[in-house]
Coordinates of N, CA and C in Angstrom, one line a residue:
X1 N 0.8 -1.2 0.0 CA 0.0 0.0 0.0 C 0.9 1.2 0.0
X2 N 0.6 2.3 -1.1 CA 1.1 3.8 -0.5 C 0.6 4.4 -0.5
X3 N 0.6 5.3 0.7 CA -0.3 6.4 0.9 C -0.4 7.4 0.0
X4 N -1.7 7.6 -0.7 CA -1.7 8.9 -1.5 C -1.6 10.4 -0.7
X5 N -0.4 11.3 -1.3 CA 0.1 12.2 -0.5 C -0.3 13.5 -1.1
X6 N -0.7 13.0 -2.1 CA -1.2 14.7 -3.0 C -2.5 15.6 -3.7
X7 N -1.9 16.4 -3.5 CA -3.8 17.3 -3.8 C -4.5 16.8 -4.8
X8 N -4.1 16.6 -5.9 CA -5.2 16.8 -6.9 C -5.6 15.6 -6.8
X9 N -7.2 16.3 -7.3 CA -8.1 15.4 -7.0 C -8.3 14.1 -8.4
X10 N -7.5 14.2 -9.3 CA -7.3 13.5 -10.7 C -6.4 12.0 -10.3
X11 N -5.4 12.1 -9.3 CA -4.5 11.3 -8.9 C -5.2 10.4 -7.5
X12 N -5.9 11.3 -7.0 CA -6.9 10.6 -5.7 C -7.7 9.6 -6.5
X13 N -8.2 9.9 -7.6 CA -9.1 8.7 -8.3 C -8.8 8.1 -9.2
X14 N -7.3 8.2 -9.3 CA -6.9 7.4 -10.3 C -6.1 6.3 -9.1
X15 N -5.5 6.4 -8.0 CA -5.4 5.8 -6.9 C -6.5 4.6 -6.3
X16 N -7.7 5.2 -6.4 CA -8.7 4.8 -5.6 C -9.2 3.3 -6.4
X17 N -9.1 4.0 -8.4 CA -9.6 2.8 -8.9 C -8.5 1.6 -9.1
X18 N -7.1 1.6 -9.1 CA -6.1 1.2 -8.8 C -6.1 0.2 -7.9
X19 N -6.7 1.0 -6.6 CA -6.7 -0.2 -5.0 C -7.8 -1.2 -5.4
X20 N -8.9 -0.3 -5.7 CA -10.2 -1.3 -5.4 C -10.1 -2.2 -6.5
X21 N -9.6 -1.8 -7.8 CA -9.4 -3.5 -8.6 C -8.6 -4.3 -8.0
X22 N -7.5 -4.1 -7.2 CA -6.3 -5.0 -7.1 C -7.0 -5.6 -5.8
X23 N -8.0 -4.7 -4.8 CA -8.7 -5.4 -3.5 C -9.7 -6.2 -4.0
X24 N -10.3 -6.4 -4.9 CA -11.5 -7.0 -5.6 C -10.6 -8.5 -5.7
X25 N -9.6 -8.4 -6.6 CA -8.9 -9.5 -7.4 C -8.4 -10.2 -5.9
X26 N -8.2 -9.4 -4.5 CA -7.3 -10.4 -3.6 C -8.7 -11.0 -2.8
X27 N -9.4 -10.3 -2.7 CA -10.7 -10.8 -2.0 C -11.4 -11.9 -3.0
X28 N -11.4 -12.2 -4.2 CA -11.7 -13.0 -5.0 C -11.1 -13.9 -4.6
X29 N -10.0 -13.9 -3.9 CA -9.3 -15.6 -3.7 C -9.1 -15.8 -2.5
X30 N -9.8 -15.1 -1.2 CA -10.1 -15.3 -0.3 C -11.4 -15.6 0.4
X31 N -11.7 -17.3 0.7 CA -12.4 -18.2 1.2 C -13.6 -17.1 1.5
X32 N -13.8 -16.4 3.0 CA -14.8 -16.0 3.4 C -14.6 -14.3 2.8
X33 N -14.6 -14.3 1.9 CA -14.3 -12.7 1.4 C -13.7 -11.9 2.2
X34 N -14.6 -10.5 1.8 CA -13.7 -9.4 2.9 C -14.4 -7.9 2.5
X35 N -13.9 -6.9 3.3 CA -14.7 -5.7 2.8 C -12.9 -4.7 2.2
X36 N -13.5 -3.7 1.8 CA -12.5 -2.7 1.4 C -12.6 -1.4 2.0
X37 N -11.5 -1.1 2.8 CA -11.4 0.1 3.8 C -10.1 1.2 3.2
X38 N -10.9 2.4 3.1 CA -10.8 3.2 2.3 C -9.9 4.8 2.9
X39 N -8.6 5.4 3.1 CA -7.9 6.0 2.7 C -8.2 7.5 2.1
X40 N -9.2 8.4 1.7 CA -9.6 8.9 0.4 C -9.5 10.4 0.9
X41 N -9.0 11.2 -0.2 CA -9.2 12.1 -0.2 C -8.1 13.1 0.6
X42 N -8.5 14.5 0.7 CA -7.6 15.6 1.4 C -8.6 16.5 2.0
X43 N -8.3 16.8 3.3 CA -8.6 17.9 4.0 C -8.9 19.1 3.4
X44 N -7.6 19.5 2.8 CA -8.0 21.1 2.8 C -8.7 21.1 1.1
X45 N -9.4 20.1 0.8 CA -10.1 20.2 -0.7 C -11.6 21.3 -0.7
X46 N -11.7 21.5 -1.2 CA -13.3 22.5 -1.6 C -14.2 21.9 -1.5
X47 N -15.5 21.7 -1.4 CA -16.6 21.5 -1.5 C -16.9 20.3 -2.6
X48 N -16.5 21.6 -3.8 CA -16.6 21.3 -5.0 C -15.6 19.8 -5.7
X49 N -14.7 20.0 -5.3 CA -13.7 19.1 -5.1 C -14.2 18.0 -4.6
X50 N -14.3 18.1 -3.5 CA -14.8 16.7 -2.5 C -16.2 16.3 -3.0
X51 N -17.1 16.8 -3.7 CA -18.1 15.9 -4.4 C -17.5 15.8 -5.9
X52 N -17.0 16.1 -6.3 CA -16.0 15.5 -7.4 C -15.5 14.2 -7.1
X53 N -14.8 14.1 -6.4 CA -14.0 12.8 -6.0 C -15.2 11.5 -5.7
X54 N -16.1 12.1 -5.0 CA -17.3 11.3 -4.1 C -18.1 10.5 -5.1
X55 N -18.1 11.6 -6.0 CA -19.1 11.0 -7.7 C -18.5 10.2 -8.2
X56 N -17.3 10.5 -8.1 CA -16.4 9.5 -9.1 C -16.2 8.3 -8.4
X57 N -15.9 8.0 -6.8 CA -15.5 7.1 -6.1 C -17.1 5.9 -6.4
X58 N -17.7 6.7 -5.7 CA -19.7 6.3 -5.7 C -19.8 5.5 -7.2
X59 N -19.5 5.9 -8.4 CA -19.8 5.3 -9.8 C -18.7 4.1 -9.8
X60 N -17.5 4.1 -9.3 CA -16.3 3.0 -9.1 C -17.2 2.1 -8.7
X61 N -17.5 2.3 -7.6 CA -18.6 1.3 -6.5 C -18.6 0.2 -7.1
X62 N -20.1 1.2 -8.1 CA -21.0 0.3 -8.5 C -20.9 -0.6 -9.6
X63 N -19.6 0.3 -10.3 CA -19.4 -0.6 -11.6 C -18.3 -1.5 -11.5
X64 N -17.6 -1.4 -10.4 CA -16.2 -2.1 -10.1 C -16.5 -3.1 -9.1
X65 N -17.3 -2.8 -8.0 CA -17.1 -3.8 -6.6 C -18.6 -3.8 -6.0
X66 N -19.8 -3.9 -6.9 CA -20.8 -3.2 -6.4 C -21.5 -4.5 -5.2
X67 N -20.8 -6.1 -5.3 CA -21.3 -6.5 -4.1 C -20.1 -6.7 -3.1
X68 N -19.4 -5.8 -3.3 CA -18.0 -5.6 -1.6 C -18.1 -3.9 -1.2
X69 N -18.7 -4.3 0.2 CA -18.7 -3.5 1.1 C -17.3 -2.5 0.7
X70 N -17.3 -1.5 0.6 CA -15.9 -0.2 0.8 C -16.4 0.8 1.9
X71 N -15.6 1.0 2.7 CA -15.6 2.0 4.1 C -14.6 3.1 3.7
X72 N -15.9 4.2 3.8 CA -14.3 5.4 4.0 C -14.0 5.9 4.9
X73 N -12.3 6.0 5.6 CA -12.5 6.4 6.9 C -12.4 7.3 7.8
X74 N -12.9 7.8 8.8 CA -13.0 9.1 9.1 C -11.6 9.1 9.8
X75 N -10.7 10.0 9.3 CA -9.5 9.9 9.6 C -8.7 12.1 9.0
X76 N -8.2 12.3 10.2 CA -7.4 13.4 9.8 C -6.6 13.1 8.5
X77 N -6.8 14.5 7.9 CA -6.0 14.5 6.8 C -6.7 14.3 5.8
X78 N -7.4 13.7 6.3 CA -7.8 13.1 4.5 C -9.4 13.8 4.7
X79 N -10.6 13.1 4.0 CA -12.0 14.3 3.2 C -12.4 14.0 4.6
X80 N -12.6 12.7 5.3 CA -13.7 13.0 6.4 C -12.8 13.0 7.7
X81 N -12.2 13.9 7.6 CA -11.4 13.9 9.3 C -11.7 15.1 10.1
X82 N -12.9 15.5 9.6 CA -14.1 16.5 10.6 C -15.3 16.2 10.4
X83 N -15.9 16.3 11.4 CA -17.2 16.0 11.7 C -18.0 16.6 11.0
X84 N -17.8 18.0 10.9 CA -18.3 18.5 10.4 C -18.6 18.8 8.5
X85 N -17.2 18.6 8.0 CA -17.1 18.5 6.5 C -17.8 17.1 6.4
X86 N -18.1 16.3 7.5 CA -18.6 14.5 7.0 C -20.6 14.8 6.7
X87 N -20.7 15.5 8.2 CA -21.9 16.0 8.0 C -22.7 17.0 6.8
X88 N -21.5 18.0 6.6 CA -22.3 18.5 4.9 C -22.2 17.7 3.2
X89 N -21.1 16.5 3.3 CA -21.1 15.9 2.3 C -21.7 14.4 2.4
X90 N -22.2 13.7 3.3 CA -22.4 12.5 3.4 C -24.1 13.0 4.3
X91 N -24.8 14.0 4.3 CA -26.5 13.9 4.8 C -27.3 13.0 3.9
X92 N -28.3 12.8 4.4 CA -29.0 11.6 4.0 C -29.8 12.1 2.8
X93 N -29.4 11.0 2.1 CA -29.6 10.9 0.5 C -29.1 11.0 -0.6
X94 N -27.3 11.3 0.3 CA -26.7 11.7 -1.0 C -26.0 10.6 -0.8
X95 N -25.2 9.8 -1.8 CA -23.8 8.8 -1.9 C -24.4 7.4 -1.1
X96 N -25.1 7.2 -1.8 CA -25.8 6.4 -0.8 C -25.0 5.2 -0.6
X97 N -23.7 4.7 -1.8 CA -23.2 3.6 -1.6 C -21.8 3.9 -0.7
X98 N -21.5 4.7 -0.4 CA -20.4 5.3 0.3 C -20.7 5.1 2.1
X99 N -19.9 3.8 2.5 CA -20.4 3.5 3.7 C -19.0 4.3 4.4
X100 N -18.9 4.0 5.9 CA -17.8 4.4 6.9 C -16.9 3.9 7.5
X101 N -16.3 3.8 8.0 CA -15.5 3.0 9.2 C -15.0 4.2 9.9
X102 N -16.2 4.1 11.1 CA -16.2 5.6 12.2 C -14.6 5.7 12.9
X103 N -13.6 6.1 12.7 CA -12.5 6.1 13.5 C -12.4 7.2 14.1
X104 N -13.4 7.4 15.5 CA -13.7 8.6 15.8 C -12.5 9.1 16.8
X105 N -11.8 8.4 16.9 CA -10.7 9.2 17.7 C -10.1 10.5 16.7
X106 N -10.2 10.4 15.7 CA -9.8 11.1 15.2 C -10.6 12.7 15.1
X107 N -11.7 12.6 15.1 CA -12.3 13.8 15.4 C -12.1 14.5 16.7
X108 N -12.5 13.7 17.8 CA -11.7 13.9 18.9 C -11.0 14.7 19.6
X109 N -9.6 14.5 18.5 CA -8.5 14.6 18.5 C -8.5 15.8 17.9
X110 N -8.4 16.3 16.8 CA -8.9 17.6 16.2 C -9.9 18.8 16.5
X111 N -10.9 17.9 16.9 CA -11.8 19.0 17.5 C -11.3 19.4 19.1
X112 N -10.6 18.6 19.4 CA -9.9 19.0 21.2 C -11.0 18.4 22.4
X113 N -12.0 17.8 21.8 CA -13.0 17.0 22.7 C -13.8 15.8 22.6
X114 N -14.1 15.0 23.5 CA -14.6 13.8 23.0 C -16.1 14.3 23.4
X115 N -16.9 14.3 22.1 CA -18.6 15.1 22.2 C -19.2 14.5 23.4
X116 N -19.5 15.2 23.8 CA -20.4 15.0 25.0 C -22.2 15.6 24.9
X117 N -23.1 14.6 24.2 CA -24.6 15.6 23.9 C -25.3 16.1 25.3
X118 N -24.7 16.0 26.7 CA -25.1 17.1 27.6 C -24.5 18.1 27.4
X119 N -23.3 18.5 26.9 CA -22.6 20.0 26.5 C -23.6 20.9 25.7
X120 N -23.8 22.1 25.8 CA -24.8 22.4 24.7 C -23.7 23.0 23.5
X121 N -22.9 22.7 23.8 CA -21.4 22.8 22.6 C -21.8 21.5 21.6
X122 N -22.0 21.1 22.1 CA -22.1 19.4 21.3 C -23.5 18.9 20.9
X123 N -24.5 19.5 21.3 CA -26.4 19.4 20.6 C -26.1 18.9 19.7
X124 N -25.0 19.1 18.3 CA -25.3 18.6 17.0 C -25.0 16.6 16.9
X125 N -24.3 16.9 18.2 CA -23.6 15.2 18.2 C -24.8 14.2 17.8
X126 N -25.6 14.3 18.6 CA -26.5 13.1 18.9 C -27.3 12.7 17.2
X127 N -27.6 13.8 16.6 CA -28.0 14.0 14.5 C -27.0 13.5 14.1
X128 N -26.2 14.0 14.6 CA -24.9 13.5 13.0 C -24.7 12.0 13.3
X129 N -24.8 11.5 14.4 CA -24.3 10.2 14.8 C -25.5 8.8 14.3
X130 N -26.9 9.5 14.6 CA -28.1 9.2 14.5 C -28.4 9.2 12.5
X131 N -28.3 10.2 12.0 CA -28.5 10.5 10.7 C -27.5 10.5 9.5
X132 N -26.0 10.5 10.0 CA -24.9 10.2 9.0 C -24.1 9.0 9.4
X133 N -23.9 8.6 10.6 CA -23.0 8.1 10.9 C -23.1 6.8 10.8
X134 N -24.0 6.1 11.5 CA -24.9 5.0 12.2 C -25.5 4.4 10.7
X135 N -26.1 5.4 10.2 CA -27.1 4.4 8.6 C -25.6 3.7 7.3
X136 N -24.3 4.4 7.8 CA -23.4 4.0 6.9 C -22.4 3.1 7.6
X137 N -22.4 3.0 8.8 CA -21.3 2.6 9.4 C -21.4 1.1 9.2
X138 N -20.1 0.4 8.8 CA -20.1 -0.9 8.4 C -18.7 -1.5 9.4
X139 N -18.1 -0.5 9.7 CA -16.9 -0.7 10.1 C -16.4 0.2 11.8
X140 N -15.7 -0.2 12.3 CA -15.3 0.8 13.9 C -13.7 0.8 14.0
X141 N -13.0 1.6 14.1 CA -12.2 1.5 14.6 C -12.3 1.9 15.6
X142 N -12.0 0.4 17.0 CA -12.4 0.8 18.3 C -11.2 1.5 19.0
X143 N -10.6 2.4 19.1 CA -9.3 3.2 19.7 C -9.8 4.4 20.4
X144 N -9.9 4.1 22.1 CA -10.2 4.9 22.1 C -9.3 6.4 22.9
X145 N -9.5 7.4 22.1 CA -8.8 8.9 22.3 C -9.5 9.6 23.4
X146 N -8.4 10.8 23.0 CA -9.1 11.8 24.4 C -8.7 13.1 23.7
X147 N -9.1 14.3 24.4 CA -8.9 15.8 23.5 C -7.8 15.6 22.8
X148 N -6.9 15.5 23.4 CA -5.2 16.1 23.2 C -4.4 14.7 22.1
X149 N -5.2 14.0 21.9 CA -4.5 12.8 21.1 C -5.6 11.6 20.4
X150 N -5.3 10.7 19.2 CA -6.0 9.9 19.3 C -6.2 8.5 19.2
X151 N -5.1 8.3 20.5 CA -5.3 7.3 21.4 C -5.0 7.6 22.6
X152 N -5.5 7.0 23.7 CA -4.7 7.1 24.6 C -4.0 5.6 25.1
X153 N -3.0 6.0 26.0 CA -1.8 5.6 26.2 C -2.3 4.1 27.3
X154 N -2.7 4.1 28.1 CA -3.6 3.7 28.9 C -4.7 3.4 29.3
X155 N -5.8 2.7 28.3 CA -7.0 3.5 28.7 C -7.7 3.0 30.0
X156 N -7.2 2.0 30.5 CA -7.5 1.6 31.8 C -7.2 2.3 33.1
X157 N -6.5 3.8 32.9 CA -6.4 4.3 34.0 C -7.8 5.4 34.4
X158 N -8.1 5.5 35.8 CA -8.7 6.1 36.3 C -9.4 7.7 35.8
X159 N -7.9 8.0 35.2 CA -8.4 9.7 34.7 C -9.3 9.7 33.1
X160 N -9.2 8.1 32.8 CA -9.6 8.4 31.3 C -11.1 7.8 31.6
X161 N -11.8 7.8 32.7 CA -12.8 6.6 32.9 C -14.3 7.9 32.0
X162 N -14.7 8.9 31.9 CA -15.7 9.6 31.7 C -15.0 9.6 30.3
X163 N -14.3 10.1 29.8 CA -13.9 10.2 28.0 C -14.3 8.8 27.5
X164 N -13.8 7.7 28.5 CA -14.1 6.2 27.9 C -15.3 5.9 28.0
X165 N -16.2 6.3 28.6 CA -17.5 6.0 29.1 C -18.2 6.5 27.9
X166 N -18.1 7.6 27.4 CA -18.1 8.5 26.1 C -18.5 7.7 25.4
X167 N -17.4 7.0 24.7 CA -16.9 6.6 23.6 C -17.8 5.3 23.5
X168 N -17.7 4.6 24.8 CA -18.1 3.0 24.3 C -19.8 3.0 24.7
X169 N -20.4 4.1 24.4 CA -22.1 4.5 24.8 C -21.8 4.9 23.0
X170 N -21.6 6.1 22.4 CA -21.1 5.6 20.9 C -21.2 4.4 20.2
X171 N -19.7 3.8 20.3 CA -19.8 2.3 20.1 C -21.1 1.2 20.1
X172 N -21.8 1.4 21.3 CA -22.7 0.4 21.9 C -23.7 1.0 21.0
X173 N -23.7 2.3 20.4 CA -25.1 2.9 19.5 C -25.2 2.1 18.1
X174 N -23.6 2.1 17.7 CA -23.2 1.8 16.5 C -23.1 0.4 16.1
X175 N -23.1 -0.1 17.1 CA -23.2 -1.7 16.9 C -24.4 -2.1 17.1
X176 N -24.9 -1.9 18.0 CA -26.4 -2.1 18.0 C -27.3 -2.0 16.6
X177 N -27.1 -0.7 15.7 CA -27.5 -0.3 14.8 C -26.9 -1.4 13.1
X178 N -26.3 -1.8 13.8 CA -25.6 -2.5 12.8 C -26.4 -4.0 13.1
X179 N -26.6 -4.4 13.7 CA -27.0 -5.7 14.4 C -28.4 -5.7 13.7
X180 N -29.2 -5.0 13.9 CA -30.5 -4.4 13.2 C -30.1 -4.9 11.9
X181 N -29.7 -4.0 11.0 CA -29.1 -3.9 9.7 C -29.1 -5.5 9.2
X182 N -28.3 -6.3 10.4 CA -27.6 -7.6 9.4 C -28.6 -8.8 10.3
X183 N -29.9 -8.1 11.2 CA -30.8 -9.0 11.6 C -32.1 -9.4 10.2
X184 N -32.2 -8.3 9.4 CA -33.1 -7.9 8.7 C -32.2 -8.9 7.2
X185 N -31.3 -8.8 7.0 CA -29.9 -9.2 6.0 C -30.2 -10.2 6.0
X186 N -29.7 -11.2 7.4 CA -29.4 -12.8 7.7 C -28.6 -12.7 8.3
X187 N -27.4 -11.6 8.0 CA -25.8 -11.5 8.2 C -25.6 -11.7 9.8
X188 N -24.8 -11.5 10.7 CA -24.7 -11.9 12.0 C -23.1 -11.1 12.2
X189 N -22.8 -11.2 11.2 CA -21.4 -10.4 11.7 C -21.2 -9.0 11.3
X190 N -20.8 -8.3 12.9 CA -19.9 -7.0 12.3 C -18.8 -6.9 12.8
X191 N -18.1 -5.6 12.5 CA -16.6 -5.6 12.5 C -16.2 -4.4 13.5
X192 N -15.6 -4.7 14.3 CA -14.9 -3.7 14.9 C -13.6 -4.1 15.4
X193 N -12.5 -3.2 15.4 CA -10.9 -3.6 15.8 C -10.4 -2.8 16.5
X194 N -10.2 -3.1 17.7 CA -9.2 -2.2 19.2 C -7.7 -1.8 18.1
X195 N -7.9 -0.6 17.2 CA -6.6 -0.1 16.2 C -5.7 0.7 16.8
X196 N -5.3 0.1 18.2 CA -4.2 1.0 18.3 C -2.8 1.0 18.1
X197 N -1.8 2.0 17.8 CA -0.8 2.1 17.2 C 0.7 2.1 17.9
X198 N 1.4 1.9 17.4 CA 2.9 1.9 18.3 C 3.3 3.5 17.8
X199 N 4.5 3.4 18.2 CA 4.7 5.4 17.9 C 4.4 5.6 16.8
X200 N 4.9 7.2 16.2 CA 3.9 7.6 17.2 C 2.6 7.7 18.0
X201 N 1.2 6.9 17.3 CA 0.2 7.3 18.1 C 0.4 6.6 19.7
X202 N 1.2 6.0 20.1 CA 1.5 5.2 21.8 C 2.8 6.8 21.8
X203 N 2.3 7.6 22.7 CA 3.4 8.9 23.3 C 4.6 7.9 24.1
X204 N 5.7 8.3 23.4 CA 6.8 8.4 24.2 C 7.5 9.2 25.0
X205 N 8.7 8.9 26.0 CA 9.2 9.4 27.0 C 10.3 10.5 26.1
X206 N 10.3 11.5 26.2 CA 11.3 12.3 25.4 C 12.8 11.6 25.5
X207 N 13.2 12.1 24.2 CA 15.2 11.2 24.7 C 15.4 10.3 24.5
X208 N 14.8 9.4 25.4 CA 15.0 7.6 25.4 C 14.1 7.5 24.4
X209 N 12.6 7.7 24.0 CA 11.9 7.5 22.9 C 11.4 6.3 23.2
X210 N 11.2 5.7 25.0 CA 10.4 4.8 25.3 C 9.4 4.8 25.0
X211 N 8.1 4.2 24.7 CA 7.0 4.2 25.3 C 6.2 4.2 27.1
X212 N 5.3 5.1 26.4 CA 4.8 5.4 28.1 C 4.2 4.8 28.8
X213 N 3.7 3.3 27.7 CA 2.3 2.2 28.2 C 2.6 1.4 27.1
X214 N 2.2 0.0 27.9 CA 2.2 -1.2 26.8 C 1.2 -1.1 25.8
X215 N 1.6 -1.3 24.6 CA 0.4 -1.7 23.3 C 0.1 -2.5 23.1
X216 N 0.2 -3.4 23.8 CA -0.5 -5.2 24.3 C -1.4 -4.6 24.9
X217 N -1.1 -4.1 25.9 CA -2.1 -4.3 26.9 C -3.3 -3.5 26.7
X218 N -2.7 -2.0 25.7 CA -4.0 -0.8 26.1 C -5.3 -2.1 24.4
X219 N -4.2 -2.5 23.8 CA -5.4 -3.3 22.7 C -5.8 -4.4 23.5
X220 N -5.3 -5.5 24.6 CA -6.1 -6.7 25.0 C -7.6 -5.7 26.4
X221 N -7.1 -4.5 26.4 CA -8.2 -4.0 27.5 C -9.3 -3.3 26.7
X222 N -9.1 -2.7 25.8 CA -10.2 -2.4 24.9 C -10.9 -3.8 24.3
X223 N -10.3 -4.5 23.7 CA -10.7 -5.5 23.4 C -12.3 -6.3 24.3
X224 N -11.5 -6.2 25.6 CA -12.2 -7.1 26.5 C -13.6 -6.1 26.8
X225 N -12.8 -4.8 26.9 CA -14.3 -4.1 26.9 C -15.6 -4.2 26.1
X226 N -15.1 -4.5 24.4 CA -15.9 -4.6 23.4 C -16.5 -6.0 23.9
X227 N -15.9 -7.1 24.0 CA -16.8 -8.3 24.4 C -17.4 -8.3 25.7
X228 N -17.3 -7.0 26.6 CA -17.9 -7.7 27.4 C -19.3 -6.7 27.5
X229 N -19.1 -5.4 27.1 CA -20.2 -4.8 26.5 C -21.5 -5.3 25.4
X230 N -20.8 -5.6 24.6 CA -21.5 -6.2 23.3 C -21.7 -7.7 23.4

């Protein structure tokens, strides 16, 4: 895989249809299939731009991979790594084959807060989550962050217990909603993955360039959270 590093939006979709044939061809020869999780796009693109790319990704879909799931994911840097640009390009009715993989630490992390819908800063959370987020979500990245980063280091300690509580009332929305989805289907499975990362998203000790917390551990404790919630 290489990361697409550059603006134009000609090179994003000549990229995109590039992956999804070569993901099509490897899931072709893999027993229980698979889905395709999606990389796409740039932040500081235009409006106009970002439904450019959307149209073109959306018609790939259908004409390339139209029975494999593709997630695009909400990730800094790239088109949906705000909440907000997710909510004016992805409201209900438009792109309809353009699902997600919520990697909401990443908002998070950017916006400097993990939403809280008692804030009256955050009123919009509970819609966007309910009306964009939830009807597309096929995918989680379960990691969970806090204002200042997006992961944290530990999340089993004490001071992260109300951000975490947060997060996995989210989660528990989004799966649940998904369960629905694939009760109605037949389907029975969904997907979520404790994705957390070695440096830098695990902060190290300045100098030595230790780490601060094991990444065994902060992924076998989220982990157990997901199963023992869900």
């Amino acid at each position: 895989y290489i990361y697409c590093g550059e603006y134009d939006v000609l090179a994003h979709k000549d990229d995109f249809k590039k992956q999804i044939t070569e993901c099509k061809d490897f899931i072709g020869m893999v027993k229980g299939g698979g889905f395709i999780n999606v990389h796409a796009g740039v932040d500081a693109w235009s409006k106009e731009e970002a439904i450019e790319f959307l149209e073109y990704c959306q018609n790939e879909i259908e004409q390339t991979i139209p029975n494999i799931t593709c997630t695009f994911e909400t990730h800094r840097q790239r088109l949906f790594g705000s909440p907000f640009q997710t909510r004016d390009l992805l409201k209900p009715g438009s792109f309809s084959k353009l699902k997600v993989n919520a990697d909401l630490s990443h908002w998070y992390c950017s916006c400097e807060r993990v939403f809280n819908a008692d804030d009256d800063r955050d009123k919009w959370w509970p819609d966007l989550l309910k009306d964009v987020i939830s009807p597309r979500c096929e995918y989680i990245h379960a990691r969970l962050g806090w204002a200042q980063g997006p992961q944290m280091a530990d999340p089993s300690a004490p001071e992260c217990e109300v951000e975490k509580n947060l997060q996995l009332n989210v989660w528990k929305m989004l799966m649940e909603d998904q369960m629905k989805r694939r009760d109605r289907s037949g389907d029975q499975i969904i997907y979520a993955s404790p994705e957390y990362g070695p440096p830098p998203y695990m902060p190290v000790k300045p100098h030595s360039q230790e780490p601060v917390a094991s990444l065994p551990s902060a992924v076998a404790y989220t982990k157990k959270l997901l199963e023992k919630t869900y």
